[in-house]
Coordinates of C-alpha atoms in Angstrom, one line a residue:
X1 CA 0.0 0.0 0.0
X2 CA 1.3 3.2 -0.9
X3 CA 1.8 5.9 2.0
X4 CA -1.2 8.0 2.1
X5 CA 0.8 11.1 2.7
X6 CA 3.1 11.2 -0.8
X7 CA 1.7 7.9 -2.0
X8 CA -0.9 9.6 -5.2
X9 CA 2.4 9.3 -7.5
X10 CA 2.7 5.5 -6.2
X11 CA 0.6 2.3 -6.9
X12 CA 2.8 0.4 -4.6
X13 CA 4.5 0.8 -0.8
X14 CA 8.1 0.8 -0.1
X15 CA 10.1 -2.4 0.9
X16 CA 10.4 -3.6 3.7
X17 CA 14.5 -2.6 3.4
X18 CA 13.4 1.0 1.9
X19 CA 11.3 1.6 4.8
X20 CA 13.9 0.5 7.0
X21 CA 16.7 3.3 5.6
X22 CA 14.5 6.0 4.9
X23 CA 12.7 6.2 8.3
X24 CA 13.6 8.9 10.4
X25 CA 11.2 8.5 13.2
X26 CA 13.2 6.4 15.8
X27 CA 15.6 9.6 16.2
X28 CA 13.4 13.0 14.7
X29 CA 10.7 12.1 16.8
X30 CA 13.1 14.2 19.4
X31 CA 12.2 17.7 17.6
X32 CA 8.5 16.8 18.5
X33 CA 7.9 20.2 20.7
X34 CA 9.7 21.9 17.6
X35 CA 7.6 20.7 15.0
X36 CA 4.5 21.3 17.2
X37 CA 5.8 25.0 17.8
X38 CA 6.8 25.8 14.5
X39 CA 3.3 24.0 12.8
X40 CA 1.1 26.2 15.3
X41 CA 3.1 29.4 14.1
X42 CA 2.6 28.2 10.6
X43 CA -1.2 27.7 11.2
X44 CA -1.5 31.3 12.8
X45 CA -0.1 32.6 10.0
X46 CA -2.6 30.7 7.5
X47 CA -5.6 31.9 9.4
X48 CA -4.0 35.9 9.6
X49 CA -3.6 35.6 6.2
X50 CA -6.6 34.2 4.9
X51 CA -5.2 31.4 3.5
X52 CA -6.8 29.1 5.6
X53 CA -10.5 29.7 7.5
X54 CA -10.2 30.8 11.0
X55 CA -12.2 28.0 11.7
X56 CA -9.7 25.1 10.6
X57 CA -6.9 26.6 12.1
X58 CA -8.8 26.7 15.6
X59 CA -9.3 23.1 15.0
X60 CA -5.7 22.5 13.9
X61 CA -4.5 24.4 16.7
X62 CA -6.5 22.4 19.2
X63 CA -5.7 19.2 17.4
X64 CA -1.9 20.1 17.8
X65 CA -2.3 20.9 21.8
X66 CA -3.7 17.3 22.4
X67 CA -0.9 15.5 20.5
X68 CA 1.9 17.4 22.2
X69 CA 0.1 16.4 25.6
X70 CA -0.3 12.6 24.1
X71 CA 3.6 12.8 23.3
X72 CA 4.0 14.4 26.5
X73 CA 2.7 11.9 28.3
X74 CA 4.0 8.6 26.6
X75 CA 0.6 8.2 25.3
X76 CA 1.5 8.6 21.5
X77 CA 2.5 6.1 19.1
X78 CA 5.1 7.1 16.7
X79 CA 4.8 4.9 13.3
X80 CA 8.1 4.0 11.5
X81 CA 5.4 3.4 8.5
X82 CA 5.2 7.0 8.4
X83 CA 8.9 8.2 8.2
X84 CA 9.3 10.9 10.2
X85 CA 7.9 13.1 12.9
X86 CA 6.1 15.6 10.4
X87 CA 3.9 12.7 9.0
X88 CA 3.5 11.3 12.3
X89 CA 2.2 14.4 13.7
X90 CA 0.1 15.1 10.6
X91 CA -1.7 11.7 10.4
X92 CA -2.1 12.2 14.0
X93 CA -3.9 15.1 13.3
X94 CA -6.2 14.0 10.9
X95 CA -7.4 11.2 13.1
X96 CA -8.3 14.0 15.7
X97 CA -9.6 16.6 13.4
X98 CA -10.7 15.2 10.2
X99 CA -9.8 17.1 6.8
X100 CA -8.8 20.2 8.2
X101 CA -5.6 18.8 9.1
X102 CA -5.1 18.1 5.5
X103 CA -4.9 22.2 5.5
X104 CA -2.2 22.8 7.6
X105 CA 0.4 22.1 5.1
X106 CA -0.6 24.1 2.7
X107 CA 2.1 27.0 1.9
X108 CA 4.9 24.8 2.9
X109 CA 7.3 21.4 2.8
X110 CA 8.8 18.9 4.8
X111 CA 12.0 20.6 3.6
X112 CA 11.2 24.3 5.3
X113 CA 9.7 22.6 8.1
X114 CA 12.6 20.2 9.1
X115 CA 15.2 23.0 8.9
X116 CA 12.8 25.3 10.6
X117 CA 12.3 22.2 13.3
X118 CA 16.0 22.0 13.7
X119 CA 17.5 25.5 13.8
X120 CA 15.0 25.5 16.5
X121 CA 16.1 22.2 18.3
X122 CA 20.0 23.5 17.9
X123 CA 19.3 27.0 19.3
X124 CA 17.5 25.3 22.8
X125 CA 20.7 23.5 22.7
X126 CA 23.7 26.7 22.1
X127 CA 21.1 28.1 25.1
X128 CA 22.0 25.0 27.2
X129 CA 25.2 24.2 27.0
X130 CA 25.7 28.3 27.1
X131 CA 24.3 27.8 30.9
X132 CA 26.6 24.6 31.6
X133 CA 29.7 25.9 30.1
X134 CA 28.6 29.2 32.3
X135 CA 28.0 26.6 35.5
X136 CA 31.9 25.0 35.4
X137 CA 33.6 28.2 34.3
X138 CA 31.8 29.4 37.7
X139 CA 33.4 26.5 39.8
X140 CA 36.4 26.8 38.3
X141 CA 37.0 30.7 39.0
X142 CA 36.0 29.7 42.8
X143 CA 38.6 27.0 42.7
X144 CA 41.2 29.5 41.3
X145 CA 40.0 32.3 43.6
X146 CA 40.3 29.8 46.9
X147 CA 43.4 28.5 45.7
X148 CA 45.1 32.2 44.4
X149 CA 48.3 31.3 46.3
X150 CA 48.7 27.4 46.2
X151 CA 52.3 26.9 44.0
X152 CA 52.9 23.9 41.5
X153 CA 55.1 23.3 38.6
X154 CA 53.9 24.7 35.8
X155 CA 54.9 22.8 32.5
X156 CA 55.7 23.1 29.0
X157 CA 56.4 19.1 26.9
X158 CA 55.7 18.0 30.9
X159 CA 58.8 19.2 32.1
X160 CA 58.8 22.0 35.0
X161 CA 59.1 24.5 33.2
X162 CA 58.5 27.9 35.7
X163 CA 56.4 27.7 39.2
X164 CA 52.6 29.2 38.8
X165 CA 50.2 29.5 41.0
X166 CA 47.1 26.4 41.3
X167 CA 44.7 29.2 41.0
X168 CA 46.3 30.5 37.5
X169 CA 46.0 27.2 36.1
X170 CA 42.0 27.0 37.1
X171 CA 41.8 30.7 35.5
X172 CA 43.6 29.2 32.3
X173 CA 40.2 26.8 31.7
X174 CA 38.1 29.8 32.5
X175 CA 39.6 31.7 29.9
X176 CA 39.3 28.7 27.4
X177 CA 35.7 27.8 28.3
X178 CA 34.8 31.5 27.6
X179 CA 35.7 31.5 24.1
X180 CA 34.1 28.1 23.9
X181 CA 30.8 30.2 25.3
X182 CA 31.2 32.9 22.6
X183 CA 31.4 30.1 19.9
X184 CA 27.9 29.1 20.7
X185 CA 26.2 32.6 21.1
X186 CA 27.6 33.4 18.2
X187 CA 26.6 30.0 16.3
X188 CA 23.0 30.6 17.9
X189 CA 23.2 34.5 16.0
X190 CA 23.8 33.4 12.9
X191 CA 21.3 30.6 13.3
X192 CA 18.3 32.8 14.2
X193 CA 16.7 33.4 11.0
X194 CA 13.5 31.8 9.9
X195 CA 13.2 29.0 6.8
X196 CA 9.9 28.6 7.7
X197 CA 7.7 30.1 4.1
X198 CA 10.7 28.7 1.9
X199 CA 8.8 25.7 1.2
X200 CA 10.2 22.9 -0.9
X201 CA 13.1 25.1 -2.5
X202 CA 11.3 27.9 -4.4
X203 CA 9.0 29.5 -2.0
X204 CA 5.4 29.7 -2.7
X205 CA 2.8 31.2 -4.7
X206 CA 0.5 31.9 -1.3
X207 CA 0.3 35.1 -0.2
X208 CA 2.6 34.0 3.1
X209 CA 3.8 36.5 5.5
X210 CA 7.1 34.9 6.6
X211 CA 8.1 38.2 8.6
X212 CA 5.2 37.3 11.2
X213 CA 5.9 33.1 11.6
X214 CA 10.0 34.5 12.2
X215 CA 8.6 36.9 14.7
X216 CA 6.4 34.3 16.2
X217 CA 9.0 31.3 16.7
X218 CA 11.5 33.9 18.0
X219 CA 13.9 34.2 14.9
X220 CA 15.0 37.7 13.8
X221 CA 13.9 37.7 10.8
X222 CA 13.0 34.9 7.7
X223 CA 16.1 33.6 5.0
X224 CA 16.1 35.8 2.2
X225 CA 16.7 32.7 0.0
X226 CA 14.3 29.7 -0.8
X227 CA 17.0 27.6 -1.9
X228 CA 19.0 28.3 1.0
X229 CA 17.1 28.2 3.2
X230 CA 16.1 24.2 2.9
X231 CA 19.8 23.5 1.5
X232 CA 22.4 24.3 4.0
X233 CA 23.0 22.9 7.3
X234 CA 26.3 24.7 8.2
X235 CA 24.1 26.0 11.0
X236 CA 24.3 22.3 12.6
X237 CA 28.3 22.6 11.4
X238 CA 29.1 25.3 13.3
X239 CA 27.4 24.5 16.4
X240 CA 29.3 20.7 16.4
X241 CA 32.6 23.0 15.6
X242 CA 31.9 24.7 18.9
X243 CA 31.5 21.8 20.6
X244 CA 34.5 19.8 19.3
X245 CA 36.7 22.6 20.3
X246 CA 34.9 22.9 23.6
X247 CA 35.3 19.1 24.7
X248 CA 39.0 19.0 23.3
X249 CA 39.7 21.7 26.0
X250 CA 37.4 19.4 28.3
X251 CA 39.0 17.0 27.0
X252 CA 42.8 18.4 28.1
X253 CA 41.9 19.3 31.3
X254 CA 40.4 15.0 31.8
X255 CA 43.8 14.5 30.9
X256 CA 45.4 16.5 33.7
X257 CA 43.2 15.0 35.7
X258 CA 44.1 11.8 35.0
X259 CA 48.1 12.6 35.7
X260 CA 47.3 15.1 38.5
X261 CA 45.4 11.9 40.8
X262 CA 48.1 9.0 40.0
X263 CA 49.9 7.8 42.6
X264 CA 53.5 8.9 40.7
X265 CA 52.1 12.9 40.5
X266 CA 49.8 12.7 43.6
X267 CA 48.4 16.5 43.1
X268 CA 45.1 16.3 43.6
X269 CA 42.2 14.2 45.4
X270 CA 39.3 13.2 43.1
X271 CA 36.2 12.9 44.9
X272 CA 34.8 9.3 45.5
X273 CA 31.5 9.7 43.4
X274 CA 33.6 10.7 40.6
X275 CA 36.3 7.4 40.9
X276 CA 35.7 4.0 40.6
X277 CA 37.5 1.0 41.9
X278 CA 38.9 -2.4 40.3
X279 CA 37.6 -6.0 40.1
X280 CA 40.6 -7.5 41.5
X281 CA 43.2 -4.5 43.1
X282 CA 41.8 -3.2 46.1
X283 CA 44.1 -0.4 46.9
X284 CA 42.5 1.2 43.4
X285 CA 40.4 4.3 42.9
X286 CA 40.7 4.6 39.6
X287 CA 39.8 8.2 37.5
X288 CA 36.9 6.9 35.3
X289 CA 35.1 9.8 34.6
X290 CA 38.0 11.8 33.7
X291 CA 39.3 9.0 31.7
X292 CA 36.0 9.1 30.3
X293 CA 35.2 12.6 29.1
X294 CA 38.6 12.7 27.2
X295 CA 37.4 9.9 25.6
X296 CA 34.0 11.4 24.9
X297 CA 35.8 13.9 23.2
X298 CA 36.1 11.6 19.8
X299 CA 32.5 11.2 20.1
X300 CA 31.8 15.1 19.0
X301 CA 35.0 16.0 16.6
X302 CA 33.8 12.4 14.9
X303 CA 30.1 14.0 14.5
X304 CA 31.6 16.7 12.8
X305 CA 33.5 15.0 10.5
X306 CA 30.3 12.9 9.8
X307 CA 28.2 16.0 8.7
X308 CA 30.9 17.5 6.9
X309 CA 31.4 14.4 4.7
X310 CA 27.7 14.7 4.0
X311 CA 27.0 18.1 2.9
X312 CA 31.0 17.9 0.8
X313 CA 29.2 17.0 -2.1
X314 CA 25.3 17.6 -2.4
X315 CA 24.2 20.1 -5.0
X316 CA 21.4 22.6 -4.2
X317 CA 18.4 22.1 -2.8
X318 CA 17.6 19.2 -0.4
X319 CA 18.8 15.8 -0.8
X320 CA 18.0 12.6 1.4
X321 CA 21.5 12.5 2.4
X322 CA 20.5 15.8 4.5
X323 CA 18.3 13.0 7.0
X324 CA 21.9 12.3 8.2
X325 CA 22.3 15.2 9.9
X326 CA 20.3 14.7 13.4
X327 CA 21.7 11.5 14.6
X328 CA 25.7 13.0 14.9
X329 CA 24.1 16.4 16.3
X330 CA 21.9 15.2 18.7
X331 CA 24.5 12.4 20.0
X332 CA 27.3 15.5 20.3
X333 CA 24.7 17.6 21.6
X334 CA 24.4 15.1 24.7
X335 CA 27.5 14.0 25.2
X336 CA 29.1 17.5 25.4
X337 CA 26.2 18.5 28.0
X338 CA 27.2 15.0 30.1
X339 CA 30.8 15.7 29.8
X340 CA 30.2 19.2 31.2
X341 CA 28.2 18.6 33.9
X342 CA 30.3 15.5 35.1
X343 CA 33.1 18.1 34.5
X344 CA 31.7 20.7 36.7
X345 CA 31.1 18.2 39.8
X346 CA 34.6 17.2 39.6
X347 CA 36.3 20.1 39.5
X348 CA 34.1 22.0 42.3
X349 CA 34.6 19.1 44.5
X350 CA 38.7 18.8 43.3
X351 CA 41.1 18.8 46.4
X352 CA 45.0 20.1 45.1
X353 CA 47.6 18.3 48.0
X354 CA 49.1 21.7 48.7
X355 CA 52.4 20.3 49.8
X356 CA 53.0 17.9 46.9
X357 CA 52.5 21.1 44.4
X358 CA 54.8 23.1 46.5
X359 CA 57.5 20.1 46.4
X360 CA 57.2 19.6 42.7
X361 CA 57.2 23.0 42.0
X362 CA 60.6 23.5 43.6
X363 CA 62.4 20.7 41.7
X364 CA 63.6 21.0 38.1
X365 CA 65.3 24.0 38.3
X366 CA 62.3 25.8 38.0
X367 CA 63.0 29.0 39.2
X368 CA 66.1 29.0 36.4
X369 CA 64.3 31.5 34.4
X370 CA 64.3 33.8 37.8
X371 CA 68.1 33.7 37.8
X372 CA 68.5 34.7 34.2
X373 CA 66.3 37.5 34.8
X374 CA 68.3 38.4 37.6
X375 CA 71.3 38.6 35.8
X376 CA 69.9 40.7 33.3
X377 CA 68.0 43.2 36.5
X378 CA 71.4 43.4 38.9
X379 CA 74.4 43.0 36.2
X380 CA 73.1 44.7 33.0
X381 CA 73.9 41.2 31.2
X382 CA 72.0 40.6 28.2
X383 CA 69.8 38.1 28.0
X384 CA 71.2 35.9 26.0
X385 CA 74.5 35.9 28.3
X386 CA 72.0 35.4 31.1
X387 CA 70.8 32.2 29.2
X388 CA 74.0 30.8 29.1
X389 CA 75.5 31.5 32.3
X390 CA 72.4 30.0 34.3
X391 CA 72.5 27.0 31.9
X392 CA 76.1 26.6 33.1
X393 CA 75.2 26.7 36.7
X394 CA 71.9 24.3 36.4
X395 CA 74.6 22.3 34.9
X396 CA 77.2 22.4 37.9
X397 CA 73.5 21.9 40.1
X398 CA 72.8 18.8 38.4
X399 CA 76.3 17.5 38.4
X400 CA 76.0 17.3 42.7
X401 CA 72.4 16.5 42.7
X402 CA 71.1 19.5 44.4
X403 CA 68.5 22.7 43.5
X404 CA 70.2 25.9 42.4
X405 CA 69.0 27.6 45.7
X406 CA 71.6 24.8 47.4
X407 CA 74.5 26.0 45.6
X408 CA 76.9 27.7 47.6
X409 CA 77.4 31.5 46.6
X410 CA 81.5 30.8 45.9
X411 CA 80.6 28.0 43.3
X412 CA 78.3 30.7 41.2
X413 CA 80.9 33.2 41.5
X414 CA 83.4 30.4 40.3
X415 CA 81.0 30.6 37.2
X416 CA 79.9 34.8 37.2
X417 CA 81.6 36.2 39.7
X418 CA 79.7 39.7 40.0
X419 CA 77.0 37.3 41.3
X420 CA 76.0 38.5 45.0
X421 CA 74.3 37.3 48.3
X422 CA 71.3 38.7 46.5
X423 CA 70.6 36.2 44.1
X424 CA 69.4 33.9 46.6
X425 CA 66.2 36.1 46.8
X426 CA 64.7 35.1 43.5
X427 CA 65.2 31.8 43.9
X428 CA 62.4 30.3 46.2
X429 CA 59.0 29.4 44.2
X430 CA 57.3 31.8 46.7
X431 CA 59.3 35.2 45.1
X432 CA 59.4 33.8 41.6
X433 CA 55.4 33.7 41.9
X434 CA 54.7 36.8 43.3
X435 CA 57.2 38.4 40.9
X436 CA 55.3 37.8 37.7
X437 CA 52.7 40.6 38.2
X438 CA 52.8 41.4 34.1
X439 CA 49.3 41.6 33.1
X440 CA 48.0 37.8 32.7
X441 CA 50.7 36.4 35.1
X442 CA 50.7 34.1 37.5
X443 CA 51.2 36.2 41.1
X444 CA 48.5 35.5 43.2
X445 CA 47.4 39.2 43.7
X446 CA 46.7 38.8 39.7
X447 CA 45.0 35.7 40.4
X448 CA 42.7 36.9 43.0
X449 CA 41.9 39.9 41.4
X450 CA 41.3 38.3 37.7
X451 CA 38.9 35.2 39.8
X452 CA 37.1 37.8 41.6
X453 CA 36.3 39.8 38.3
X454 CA 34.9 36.7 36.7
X455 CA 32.7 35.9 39.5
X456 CA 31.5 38.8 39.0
X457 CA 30.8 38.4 35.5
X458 CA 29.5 34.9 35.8
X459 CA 26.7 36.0 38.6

């Protein structure tokens, strides 16, 4: 039997294996409140217009209440005969209200009306993860305001490289996570315009007022091209770019995480509900969810890719291959919103072991670059000669096993000897941290202050 929805062309159904790879249903039924939103809007406008009696639309806008509350409450039954959750909710209809349903789609296509359905769908979602990513860049500024004068090693290859401050390093995610934030409001700008009226790719000879169904679903203002309009999906792109670039930083920081708690490293303390333990090795407590969410991370760059390999080649307007555009977005949707809230419960209940930071920080030489500088401040050496004569005595330092702040002054002079009792005074981790007060830097005054200014900007 032919479907009853496109089926006049027909004289026969679809196999069994057609049906099964050109249903939709089992994932688009999740834009059901869309659809619903953006078919009422639709009807509005038919009834302002006088395209359709005031009368029908009544009826179709009652008919469309009592499905979302079916759907609602689990009451509805979603047909995989009937591909998709437009035809589902139009058959639907017609079982409720007779032929007036049959009026509803007059003026537009299951092309306008998906993309309308999912530029709605993906700007509820840029407004949710906006919230969450605003959530952890919140408990990550308390952590960095709470933590302003906590030293570690900071690292460059993971090598010490200079001492920071625990509380910069927080502030360093916060600073990532707020581009990742502007990625999405932007995205959700640019997405904000109506395809609603477009119709199957040319727009329509009814007398449509597409200005008054953009106002009315919230969009600034309609497409200004039909064939856009139904063809593109770099809306849905842009939105998974954000979100691949947002859970690779997530994604960096799981892997910190995962270093930071091992026994070898032993800088922070995961809390239970975010650890797991082993089968067979009791003394485990293993980082699963960190482990986990920089895992998830392939999840969302691979639903990217996906999309992008569909759209590389399609010509103007719709093709089928277009269907294969939810599945990767709503599965990199979720995963990004689970990765950030498990993110956020670790990292406002993250414990740094103060004195293990403070002992790693002072090994490797760290404070190497303070020396240099001091040879440049107190001797007028250029830099360059500064390089070189600290290399020389991290040298002689590593040659008897000791920190440079345990060499005795004679054996520095034996290398530079305008070198005085004062050189000792830039090399604890405490003075090389409260030294870099450059705008950006690591002192803990800076660290307060910048911690305290996002709080405030967070709310």
């Amino acid at each position: 039997m032919a479907n009853k929805m496109w089926g006049g062309r027909f004289s026969d159904g679809p196999d069994a294996l057609m049906e099964e790879i050109n249903a939709s249903i089992d994932f688009d039924k999740r834009l059901h409140a869309q659809d619903i939103t953006a078919s009422k809007a639709h009807a509005r406008m038919l009834a302002e217009t006088g395209i359709v009696s005031r009368e029908d639309v009544e009826k179709i806008l009652e008919g469309l209440d009592e499905i979302a509350s079916e759907i609602s409450s689990g009451k509805f039954t979603f047909s995989r005969a009937l591909e998709d959750i437009h035809m589902n909710v139009e058959a639907r209809l017609a079982e409720i209200i007779g032929d007036a349903a049959g009026r509803l789609h007059t003026a537009r296509s299951r092309n306008d009306q998906v993309a309308t359905d999912f530029r709605l769908y993906i700007r509820d979602a840029c407004d949710h993860v906006r919230d969450q990513i605003t959530a952890l860049m919140r408990a990550f500024a308390v952590q960095a305001e709470r933590h302003a004068e906590v030293i570690m090693p900071g690292f460059t290859h993971l090598q010490t490289a200079q001492p920071v401050t625990f509380g910069h390093h927080m502030l360093a995610y916060v600073e990532m996570l707020a581009r990742d934030r502007s990625r999405f409001e932007d995205a959700r700008r640019r997405l904000n315009e109506s395809p609603l009226g477009a119709a199957a790719l040319a727009g329509t000879s009814f007398p449509v007022d597409r200005h008054m169904t953009a106002e009315m679903l919230g969009f600034d203002a309609p497409m200004r091209n039909s064939l856009d309009a139904v063809s593109d999906r770099d809306f849905v792109l842009e939105v998974l770019a954000a979100a691949a670039i947002c859970t690779v930083h997530l994604s960096r920081f799981a892997e910190e995480l995962v270093i930071w708690s091992s026994a070898q490293f032993d800088f922070v303390r995961l809390p239970d509900r975010f650890t797991t333990g082993s089968s067979i090795m009791p003394q485990k407590r293993n980082p699963d969810a960190a482990e986990l969410a920089r895992a998830k991370s392939g999840r969302v760059i691979g639903a990217l890719v996906t999309l992008l390999v569909v759209m590389k080649g399609l010509p103007l307007a719709y093709s089928k291959d277009m269907q294969e555009d939810k599945e990767p977005a709503f599965e990199a949707l979720d995963t990004l919103s689970l990765v950030l809230e498990v993110m956020r419960g670790m990292v406002e209940a993250l414990e740094p072991v103060e004195e293990k930071l403070r002992a790693a920080a002072a090994h490797g030489f760290s404070t190497a670059t303070d020396l240099a500088d001091w040879l440049v401040r107190a001797l007028d050496m250029p830099f360059r000669q500064a390089h070189h004569v600290t290399g020389a005595l991290v040298a002689k330092a590593e040659e008897r096993g000791v920190d440079l702040a345990d060499l005795l002054l004679e054996e520095m002079q034996a290398v530079e000897p305008r070198i005085t009792e004062d050189v000792y005074s830039v090399l604890t981790v405490e003075n090389s941290v409260r030294s870099r007060t450059s705008y950006g830097g690591t002192a803990p005054d800076n660290v307060r202050r910048m911690a305290r200014w996002w709080l405030e900007q967070l709310g």
